[in-house]
Every structure is written in C-alpha cells, then in structure tokens.
Amino acid sequence: MLSEREKEVYTINYSDLIRDFPYNSLIDKIVANRIIDSFEKTQIDAKPDPNEKNRALFDTILKKPPGTFELLCKLYSQVESIQSKVGKQLLQQIENSQPVANNVISQQSQDTGLKIVDGSKPAKPYINKIYKKISTEWVNLAFEFNIEENEVKKIKMEERTLDEQCHTMLYKLSRKLGSSFTKSMLIKALVECDLRDVADEITPMSL
C-alpha cells in the first residue's frame, strides 16, 4: 500500500486526477518505470473512455508499494505541457509535513471559476449529505475510524434502521474528534472502505 502521506494527497486530489490526468501522454513512461506492468496496462487500455482509464490506473496505483504515487507524480511533473505544474505541486504536497489543505488540481483552475476543495474543513456538515448512501457499509466505516466493537453494538441496539445507525455513528465520531474530524479524513476513510462513489460526491463540494 502507498504511504500514509501519499494516500492523503491521492485521496484529496482523486476526482480531478480521474478527470485531468494525461493518461495517453504518460502511460508508456509509467510502464517503463515499472509503476504498472504490461498486463495491467492491457486491462486499463480496455476501458472505454479516458476517465475510466484514469480511474482504473489510480485504483491500481492505490494498491502499490510506498513511493509509487510519488514516482507517478514525478513523471507527471515532467510532462511537456502546462500540466507539469500540477505534478510538481502534487510532489510538494507529498513532501510537505503539513496537513493537506487544498486539492491542487482544482486550485490550478481557480481562475476559471472552479472552487478550491479545502480538505481541512470540518467533516460534520457533510454527514447529512452522505449517510444514506453509506447504509450497509457503516460498520466497516466505523472500524476504519477505530470505533470499538462494543460501541458499534450499542449503536445497533439504539437505532432501528441502517441509515439511522450510520448517522448516529458519524455524529458521535464528530463529537469525539471535534475539529480534527476533517473532510479530508472522511474522504480518506470512505476510499479505504471502497465507498469511492460517495467520496467522489463530496470531494468537489463546498459547504
């Protein structure tokens, strides 16, 4: 798996990487640098459109050893276009010890009117937007947040429906963690629990 720092940068920039990453320009270098192998490339190339290719690529990258995403960002920083600046800023985020605050790809687009995604914002305002979409996976999400099994059982006894259970778990977590329960933390946990579609919904959202 990627390093914690790589996963943090990967997660907060994921949606825009899927949309904007120059797959065709870099795929040969990605294979040459052994980031993925030829078999993985063949599977990715079979995807029907550029976004799906990028999604398959980055889903594969997430499972790779530490340093893989950083190497990919180095290749991205060397692409012969204005996008090289994005690769350089992704590298800076990986190398920076401070919490990841902004989605650097969206930040590049701020002059066009796109919003900057601020991962340091509190996660609490997003709970009502997503809890019904988590539903049956809420227990896995709770364990991802290191909530103890006894607390999970207690929530199951207190609340009747899955939606109510998920909602209660997230609000209890928000009260427990306070300001440290950030949007970036929530997105990262959703991705780890294979709830990427839910994470994608709130990544570009500003509340």
PDB file of C-alpha atoms in Angstrom:
ATOM      1  CA  MET A   1       0.000   0.000   0.000  1.00  0.00           C
ATOM      2  CA  LEU A   2       1.016   3.606  -0.525  1.00  0.00           C
ATOM      3  CA  SER A   3       2.457   5.568   2.373  1.00  0.00           C
ATOM      4  CA  GLU A   4       0.001   7.450   4.576  1.00  0.00           C
ATOM      5  CA  ARG A   5       1.187  10.746   3.134  1.00  0.00           C
ATOM      6  CA  GLU A   6       0.776   9.516  -0.445  1.00  0.00           C
ATOM      7  CA  LYS A   7      -2.728   8.230   0.322  1.00  0.00           C
ATOM      8  CA  GLU A   8      -3.703  11.573   1.828  1.00  0.00           C
ATOM      9  CA  VAL A   9      -2.589  13.517  -1.248  1.00  0.00           C
ATOM     10  CA  TYR A  10      -4.036  10.857  -3.572  1.00  0.00           C
ATOM     11  CA  THR A  11      -7.427  10.950  -1.845  1.00  0.00           C
ATOM     12  CA  ILE A  12      -7.952  14.708  -1.760  1.00  0.00           C
ATOM     13  CA  ASN A  13      -6.976  15.016  -5.442  1.00  0.00           C
ATOM     14  CA  TYR A  14      -8.601  11.791  -6.664  1.00  0.00           C
ATOM     15  CA  SER A  15     -11.626  13.145  -8.520  1.00  0.00           C
ATOM     16  CA  ASP A  16      -9.621  15.668 -10.504  1.00  0.00           C
ATOM     17  CA  LEU A  17      -6.874  13.146 -11.270  1.00  0.00           C
ATOM     18  CA  ILE A  18      -9.550  10.963 -12.850  1.00  0.00           C
ATOM     19  CA  ARG A  19     -10.760  13.888 -14.925  1.00  0.00           C
ATOM     20  CA  ASP A  20      -7.473  15.572 -15.885  1.00  0.00           C
ATOM     21  CA  PHE A  21      -4.562  13.115 -15.740  1.00  0.00           C
ATOM     22  CA  PRO A  22      -2.865  12.872 -19.191  1.00  0.00           C
ATOM     23  CA  TYR A  23      -3.014   9.081 -19.482  1.00  0.00           C
ATOM     24  CA  ASN A  24      -2.069   8.799 -23.157  1.00  0.00           C
ATOM     25  CA  SER A  25       0.934  11.084 -22.732  1.00  0.00           C
ATOM     26  CA  LEU A  26       2.365   9.200 -19.753  1.00  0.00           C
ATOM     27  CA  ILE A  27       1.306   5.566 -19.953  1.00  0.00           C
ATOM     28  CA  ASP A  28       4.436   4.373 -21.780  1.00  0.00           C
ATOM     29  CA  LYS A  29       6.671   6.052 -19.177  1.00  0.00           C
ATOM     30  CA  ILE A  30       4.521   4.606 -16.396  1.00  0.00           C
ATOM     31  CA  VAL A  31       5.130   1.092 -17.732  1.00  0.00           C
ATOM     32  CA  ALA A  32       8.820   1.789 -18.434  1.00  0.00           C
ATOM     33  CA  ASN A  33       9.277   2.852 -14.808  1.00  0.00           C
ATOM     34  CA  ARG A  34       7.512  -0.317 -13.616  1.00  0.00           C
ATOM     35  CA  ILE A  35       4.728   1.559 -11.880  1.00  0.00           C
ATOM     36  CA  ILE A  36       2.360  -0.897 -13.552  1.00  0.00           C
ATOM     37  CA  ASP A  37       3.164  -3.914 -15.702  1.00  0.00           C
ATOM     38  CA  SER A  38       2.152  -4.729 -19.277  1.00  0.00           C
ATOM     39  CA  PHE A  39      -0.732  -6.932 -18.186  1.00  0.00           C
ATOM     40  CA  GLU A  40      -2.164  -4.148 -16.017  1.00  0.00           C
ATOM     41  CA  LYS A  41      -1.749  -1.717 -18.908  1.00  0.00           C
ATOM     42  CA  THR A  42      -3.690  -4.043 -21.214  1.00  0.00           C
ATOM     43  CA  GLN A  43      -6.554  -4.204 -18.710  1.00  0.00           C
ATOM     44  CA  ILE A  44      -6.598  -0.419 -18.315  1.00  0.00           C
ATOM     45  CA  ASP A  45      -6.398   0.204 -22.078  1.00  0.00           C
ATOM     46  CA  ALA A  46      -9.541  -1.877 -22.497  1.00  0.00           C
ATOM     47  CA  LYS A  47     -11.584   0.736 -20.639  1.00  0.00           C
ATOM     48  CA  PRO A  48     -13.934   2.643 -22.975  1.00  0.00           C
ATOM     49  CA  ASP A  49     -13.065   6.262 -22.241  1.00  0.00           C
ATOM     50  CA  PRO A  50     -10.273   8.429 -20.758  1.00  0.00           C
ATOM     51  CA  ASN A  51     -11.929   8.894 -17.374  1.00  0.00           C
ATOM     52  CA  GLU A  52     -12.406   5.154 -16.968  1.00  0.00           C
ATOM     53  CA  LYS A  53      -8.786   4.546 -17.949  1.00  0.00           C
ATOM     54  CA  ASN A  54      -7.636   7.040 -15.320  1.00  0.00           C
ATOM     55  CA  ARG A  55      -9.930   5.516 -12.707  1.00  0.00           C
ATOM     56  CA  ALA A  56      -8.546   2.037 -13.395  1.00  0.00           C
ATOM     57  CA  LEU A  57      -4.974   3.367 -13.307  1.00  0.00           C
ATOM     58  CA  PHE A  58      -5.353   5.124  -9.970  1.00  0.00           C
ATOM     59  CA  ASP A  59      -7.276   2.252  -8.416  1.00  0.00           C
ATOM     60  CA  THR A  60      -4.281   0.101  -9.338  1.00  0.00           C
ATOM     61  CA  ILE A  61      -1.796   2.668  -8.007  1.00  0.00           C
ATOM     62  CA  LEU A  62      -3.527   2.730  -4.607  1.00  0.00           C
ATOM     63  CA  LYS A  63      -2.556  -0.916  -4.044  1.00  0.00           C
ATOM     64  CA  LYS A  64       1.109  -0.389  -4.921  1.00  0.00           C
ATOM     65  CA  PRO A  65       4.087  -0.097  -2.503  1.00  0.00           C
ATOM     66  CA  PRO A  66       5.091   3.195  -0.829  1.00  0.00           C
ATOM     67  CA  GLY A  67       6.766   5.586  -3.249  1.00  0.00           C
ATOM     68  CA  THR A  68       4.704   4.526  -6.270  1.00  0.00           C
ATOM     69  CA  PHE A  69       2.365   7.521  -6.299  1.00  0.00           C
ATOM     70  CA  GLU A  70       5.299   9.846  -5.662  1.00  0.00           C
ATOM     71  CA  LEU A  71       7.118   8.406  -8.696  1.00  0.00           C
ATOM     72  CA  LEU A  72       3.966   8.849 -10.781  1.00  0.00           C
ATOM     73  CA  CYS A  73       3.809  12.494  -9.692  1.00  0.00           C
ATOM     74  CA  LYS A  74       7.448  12.954 -10.750  1.00  0.00           C
ATOM     75  CA  LEU A  75       6.548  11.702 -14.218  1.00  0.00           C
ATOM     76  CA  TYR A  76       3.521  13.999 -14.175  1.00  0.00           C
ATOM     77  CA  SER A  77       5.779  16.952 -13.332  1.00  0.00           C
ATOM     78  CA  GLN A  78       7.888  16.220 -16.411  1.00  0.00           C
ATOM     79  CA  VAL A  79       5.042  16.134 -18.945  1.00  0.00           C
ATOM     80  CA  GLU A  80       5.567  18.618 -21.770  1.00  0.00           C
ATOM     81  CA  SER A  81       2.566  20.815 -21.088  1.00  0.00           C
ATOM     82  CA  ILE A  82       1.215  23.268 -18.556  1.00  0.00           C
ATOM     83  CA  GLN A  83       0.026  20.242 -16.561  1.00  0.00           C
ATOM     84  CA  SER A  84       3.617  19.684 -15.393  1.00  0.00           C
ATOM     85  CA  LYS A  85       2.901  22.352 -12.775  1.00  0.00           C
ATOM     86  CA  VAL A  86       0.198  20.147 -11.287  1.00  0.00           C
ATOM     87  CA  GLY A  87       2.636  17.245 -10.969  1.00  0.00           C
ATOM     88  CA  LYS A  88       5.140  19.482  -9.215  1.00  0.00           C
ATOM     89  CA  GLN A  89       2.545  20.692  -6.745  1.00  0.00           C
ATOM     90  CA  LEU A  90       1.418  17.137  -6.016  1.00  0.00           C
ATOM     91  CA  LEU A  91       5.052  16.315  -5.221  1.00  0.00           C
ATOM     92  CA  GLN A  92       5.265  19.318  -2.926  1.00  0.00           C
ATOM     93  CA  GLN A  93       2.186  18.134  -1.073  1.00  0.00           C
ATOM     94  CA  ILE A  94       3.703  14.668  -0.597  1.00  0.00           C
ATOM     95  CA  GLU A  95       6.979  16.111   0.658  1.00  0.00           C
ATOM     96  CA  ASN A  96       5.329  18.708   2.919  1.00  0.00           C
ATOM     97  CA  SER A  97       4.805  17.626   6.523  1.00  0.00           C
ATOM     98  CA  GLN A  98       1.785  19.908   6.993  1.00  0.00           C
ATOM     99  CA  PRO A  99      -1.798  18.597   6.636  1.00  0.00           C
ATOM    100  CA  VAL A 100      -3.111  18.623   3.086  1.00  0.00           C
ATOM    101  CA  ALA A 101      -5.464  21.591   2.863  1.00  0.00           C
ATOM    102  CA  ASN A 102      -6.199  22.031  -0.825  1.00  0.00           C
ATOM    103  CA  ASN A 103      -6.863  19.984  -3.895  1.00  0.00           C
ATOM    104  CA  VAL A 104      -4.017  21.297  -6.080  1.00  0.00           C
ATOM    105  CA  ILE A 105      -5.661  20.381  -9.377  1.00  0.00           C
ATOM    106  CA  SER A 106      -8.784  22.364  -8.598  1.00  0.00           C
ATOM    107  CA  GLN A 107      -6.574  25.180  -7.355  1.00  0.00           C
ATOM    108  CA  GLN A 108      -4.970  25.363 -10.797  1.00  0.00           C
ATOM    109  CA  SER A 109      -8.447  26.007 -12.203  1.00  0.00           C
ATOM    110  CA  GLN A 110      -9.495  28.743  -9.793  1.00  0.00           C
ATOM    111  CA  ASP A 111      -9.208  31.444 -12.481  1.00  0.00           C
ATOM    112  CA  THR A 112     -11.867  29.633 -14.493  1.00  0.00           C
ATOM    113  CA  GLY A 113     -14.312  29.832 -11.608  1.00  0.00           C
ATOM    114  CA  LEU A 114     -13.925  26.323 -10.198  1.00  0.00           C
ATOM    115  CA  LYS A 115     -13.907  26.091  -6.411  1.00  0.00           C
ATOM    116  CA  ILE A 116     -10.827  25.069  -4.483  1.00  0.00           C
ATOM    117  CA  VAL A 117     -11.513  21.932  -2.457  1.00  0.00           C
ATOM    118  CA  ASP A 118     -10.466  22.518   1.129  1.00  0.00           C
ATOM    119  CA  GLY A 119      -9.750  19.187   2.816  1.00  0.00           C
ATOM    120  CA  SER A 120      -9.121  20.861   6.170  1.00  0.00           C
ATOM    121  CA  LYS A 121     -12.774  21.843   6.542  1.00  0.00           C
ATOM    122  CA  PRO A 122     -14.814  20.076   9.256  1.00  0.00           C
ATOM    123  CA  ALA A 123     -16.454  16.856   8.113  1.00  0.00           C
ATOM    124  CA  LYS A 124     -19.630  17.385  10.161  1.00  0.00           C
ATOM    125  CA  PRO A 125     -21.537  19.457   7.534  1.00  0.00           C
ATOM    126  CA  TYR A 126     -21.168  16.603   5.029  1.00  0.00           C
ATOM    127  CA  ILE A 127     -22.696  13.915   7.241  1.00  0.00           C
ATOM    128  CA  ASN A 128     -26.296  14.637   6.219  1.00  0.00           C
ATOM    129  CA  LYS A 129     -25.244  14.560   2.567  1.00  0.00           C
ATOM    130  CA  ILE A 130     -23.829  11.048   2.622  1.00  0.00           C
ATOM    131  CA  TYR A 131     -25.088   8.886   5.473  1.00  0.00           C
ATOM    132  CA  LYS A 132     -27.955   7.352   3.457  1.00  0.00           C
ATOM    133  CA  LYS A 133     -25.515   6.390   0.707  1.00  0.00           C
ATOM    134  CA  ILE A 134     -23.247   4.503   3.127  1.00  0.00           C
ATOM    135  CA  SER A 135     -26.025   2.391   4.639  1.00  0.00           C
ATOM    136  CA  THR A 136     -24.907  -1.271   4.918  1.00  0.00           C
ATOM    137  CA  GLU A 137     -21.200  -0.314   4.914  1.00  0.00           C
ATOM    138  CA  TRP A 138     -21.391   1.860   8.010  1.00  0.00           C
ATOM    139  CA  VAL A 139     -19.903  -0.796  10.274  1.00  0.00           C
ATOM    140  CA  ASN A 140     -16.812  -1.118   8.067  1.00  0.00           C
ATOM    141  CA  LEU A 141     -16.524   2.660   8.082  1.00  0.00           C
ATOM    142  CA  ALA A 142     -16.807   2.699  11.874  1.00  0.00           C
ATOM    143  CA  PHE A 143     -13.966   0.195  12.176  1.00  0.00           C
ATOM    144  CA  GLU A 144     -11.905   2.271   9.743  1.00  0.00           C
ATOM    145  CA  PHE A 145     -12.256   5.092  12.271  1.00  0.00           C
ATOM    146  CA  ASN A 146     -11.156   2.698  15.053  1.00  0.00           C
ATOM    147  CA  ILE A 147     -14.546   2.743  16.760  1.00  0.00           C
ATOM    148  CA  GLU A 148     -14.693  -0.192  19.171  1.00  0.00           C
ATOM    149  CA  GLU A 149     -16.951  -3.154  18.503  1.00  0.00           C
ATOM    150  CA  ASN A 150     -18.887  -2.600  21.750  1.00  0.00           C
ATOM    151  CA  GLU A 151     -19.770   0.923  20.618  1.00  0.00           C
ATOM    152  CA  VAL A 152     -20.932  -0.443  17.250  1.00  0.00           C
ATOM    153  CA  LYS A 153     -23.165  -2.971  19.020  1.00  0.00           C
ATOM    154  CA  LYS A 154     -24.577  -0.213  21.213  1.00  0.00           C
ATOM    155  CA  ILE A 155     -25.485   1.891  18.174  1.00  0.00           C
ATOM    156  CA  LYS A 156     -27.182  -1.118  16.564  1.00  0.00           C
ATOM    157  CA  MET A 157     -29.317  -1.579  19.681  1.00  0.00           C
ATOM    158  CA  GLU A 158     -30.207   2.110  19.947  1.00  0.00           C
ATOM    159  CA  GLU A 159     -31.142   2.760  16.313  1.00  0.00           C
ATOM    160  CA  ARG A 160     -33.571   0.725  14.213  1.00  0.00           C
ATOM    161  CA  THR A 161     -32.507   1.335  10.622  1.00  0.00           C
ATOM    162  CA  LEU A 162     -29.125   1.184   8.901  1.00  0.00           C
ATOM    163  CA  ASP A 163     -29.409   4.829   7.899  1.00  0.00           C
ATOM    164  CA  GLU A 164     -30.068   5.885  11.491  1.00  0.00           C
ATOM    165  CA  GLN A 165     -27.186   3.745  12.715  1.00  0.00           C
ATOM    166  CA  CYS A 166     -24.796   5.293  10.202  1.00  0.00           C
ATOM    167  CA  HIS A 167     -25.985   8.803  11.026  1.00  0.00           C
ATOM    168  CA  THR A 168     -25.526   8.257  14.769  1.00  0.00           C
ATOM    169  CA  MET A 169     -22.074   6.733  14.320  1.00  0.00           C
ATOM    170  CA  LEU A 170     -20.839   9.680  12.269  1.00  0.00           C
ATOM    171  CA  TYR A 171     -22.250  12.289  14.650  1.00  0.00           C
ATOM    172  CA  LYS A 172     -20.770  10.526  17.670  1.00  0.00           C
ATOM    173  CA  LEU A 173     -17.450  10.438  15.853  1.00  0.00           C
ATOM    174  CA  SER A 174     -17.737  14.142  15.073  1.00  0.00           C
ATOM    175  CA  ARG A 175     -18.402  14.973  18.738  1.00  0.00           C
ATOM    176  CA  LYS A 176     -15.484  12.799  19.843  1.00  0.00           C
ATOM    177  CA  LEU A 177     -12.894  14.112  17.381  1.00  0.00           C
ATOM    178  CA  GLY A 178     -14.079  17.715  17.193  1.00  0.00           C
ATOM    179  CA  SER A 179     -12.117  19.908  14.779  1.00  0.00           C
ATOM    180  CA  SER A 180      -9.720  17.057  13.948  1.00  0.00           C
ATOM    181  CA  PHE A 181     -12.561  15.273  12.107  1.00  0.00           C
ATOM    182  CA  THR A 182     -11.908  16.899   8.742  1.00  0.00           C
ATOM    183  CA  LYS A 183     -13.336  16.467   5.282  1.00  0.00           C
ATOM    184  CA  SER A 184     -10.012  15.000   4.162  1.00  0.00           C
ATOM    185  CA  MET A 185     -10.176  12.382   6.927  1.00  0.00           C
ATOM    186  CA  LEU A 186     -13.723  11.447   5.956  1.00  0.00           C
ATOM    187  CA  ILE A 187     -12.882  11.157   2.256  1.00  0.00           C
ATOM    188  CA  LYS A 188      -9.841   9.014   3.010  1.00  0.00           C
ATOM    189  CA  ALA A 189     -11.879   6.625   5.177  1.00  0.00           C
ATOM    190  CA  LEU A 190     -14.591   6.333   2.524  1.00  0.00           C
ATOM    191  CA  VAL A 191     -11.986   5.417  -0.103  1.00  0.00           C
ATOM    192  CA  GLU A 192     -10.411   2.829   2.210  1.00  0.00           C
ATOM    193  CA  CYS A 193     -13.862   1.234   2.623  1.00  0.00           C
ATOM    194  CA  ASP A 194     -14.442   1.047  -1.145  1.00  0.00           C
ATOM    195  CA  LEU A 195     -17.016   3.821  -0.929  1.00  0.00           C
ATOM    196  CA  ARG A 196     -15.267   5.825  -3.599  1.00  0.00           C
ATOM    197  CA  ASP A 197     -18.517   6.917  -5.259  1.00  0.00           C
ATOM    198  CA  VAL A 198     -19.598   8.538  -2.011  1.00  0.00           C
ATOM    199  CA  ALA A 199     -16.171  10.160  -1.588  1.00  0.00           C
ATOM    200  CA  ASP A 200     -16.358  11.480  -5.148  1.00  0.00           C
ATOM    201  CA  GLU A 201     -19.638  13.219  -4.368  1.00  0.00           C
ATOM    202  CA  ILE A 202     -18.250  15.323  -1.541  1.00  0.00           C
ATOM    203  CA  THR A 203     -14.718  15.917  -2.880  1.00  0.00           C
ATOM    204  CA  PRO A 204     -15.708  18.892  -5.070  1.00  0.00           C
ATOM    205  CA  MET A 205     -18.479  20.025  -2.692  1.00  0.00           C
ATOM    206  CA  SER A 206     -18.112  23.214  -0.679  1.00  0.00           C
ATOM    207  CA  LEU A 207     -20.406  23.786   2.315  1.00  0.00           C
TER     208      LEU A 207
END
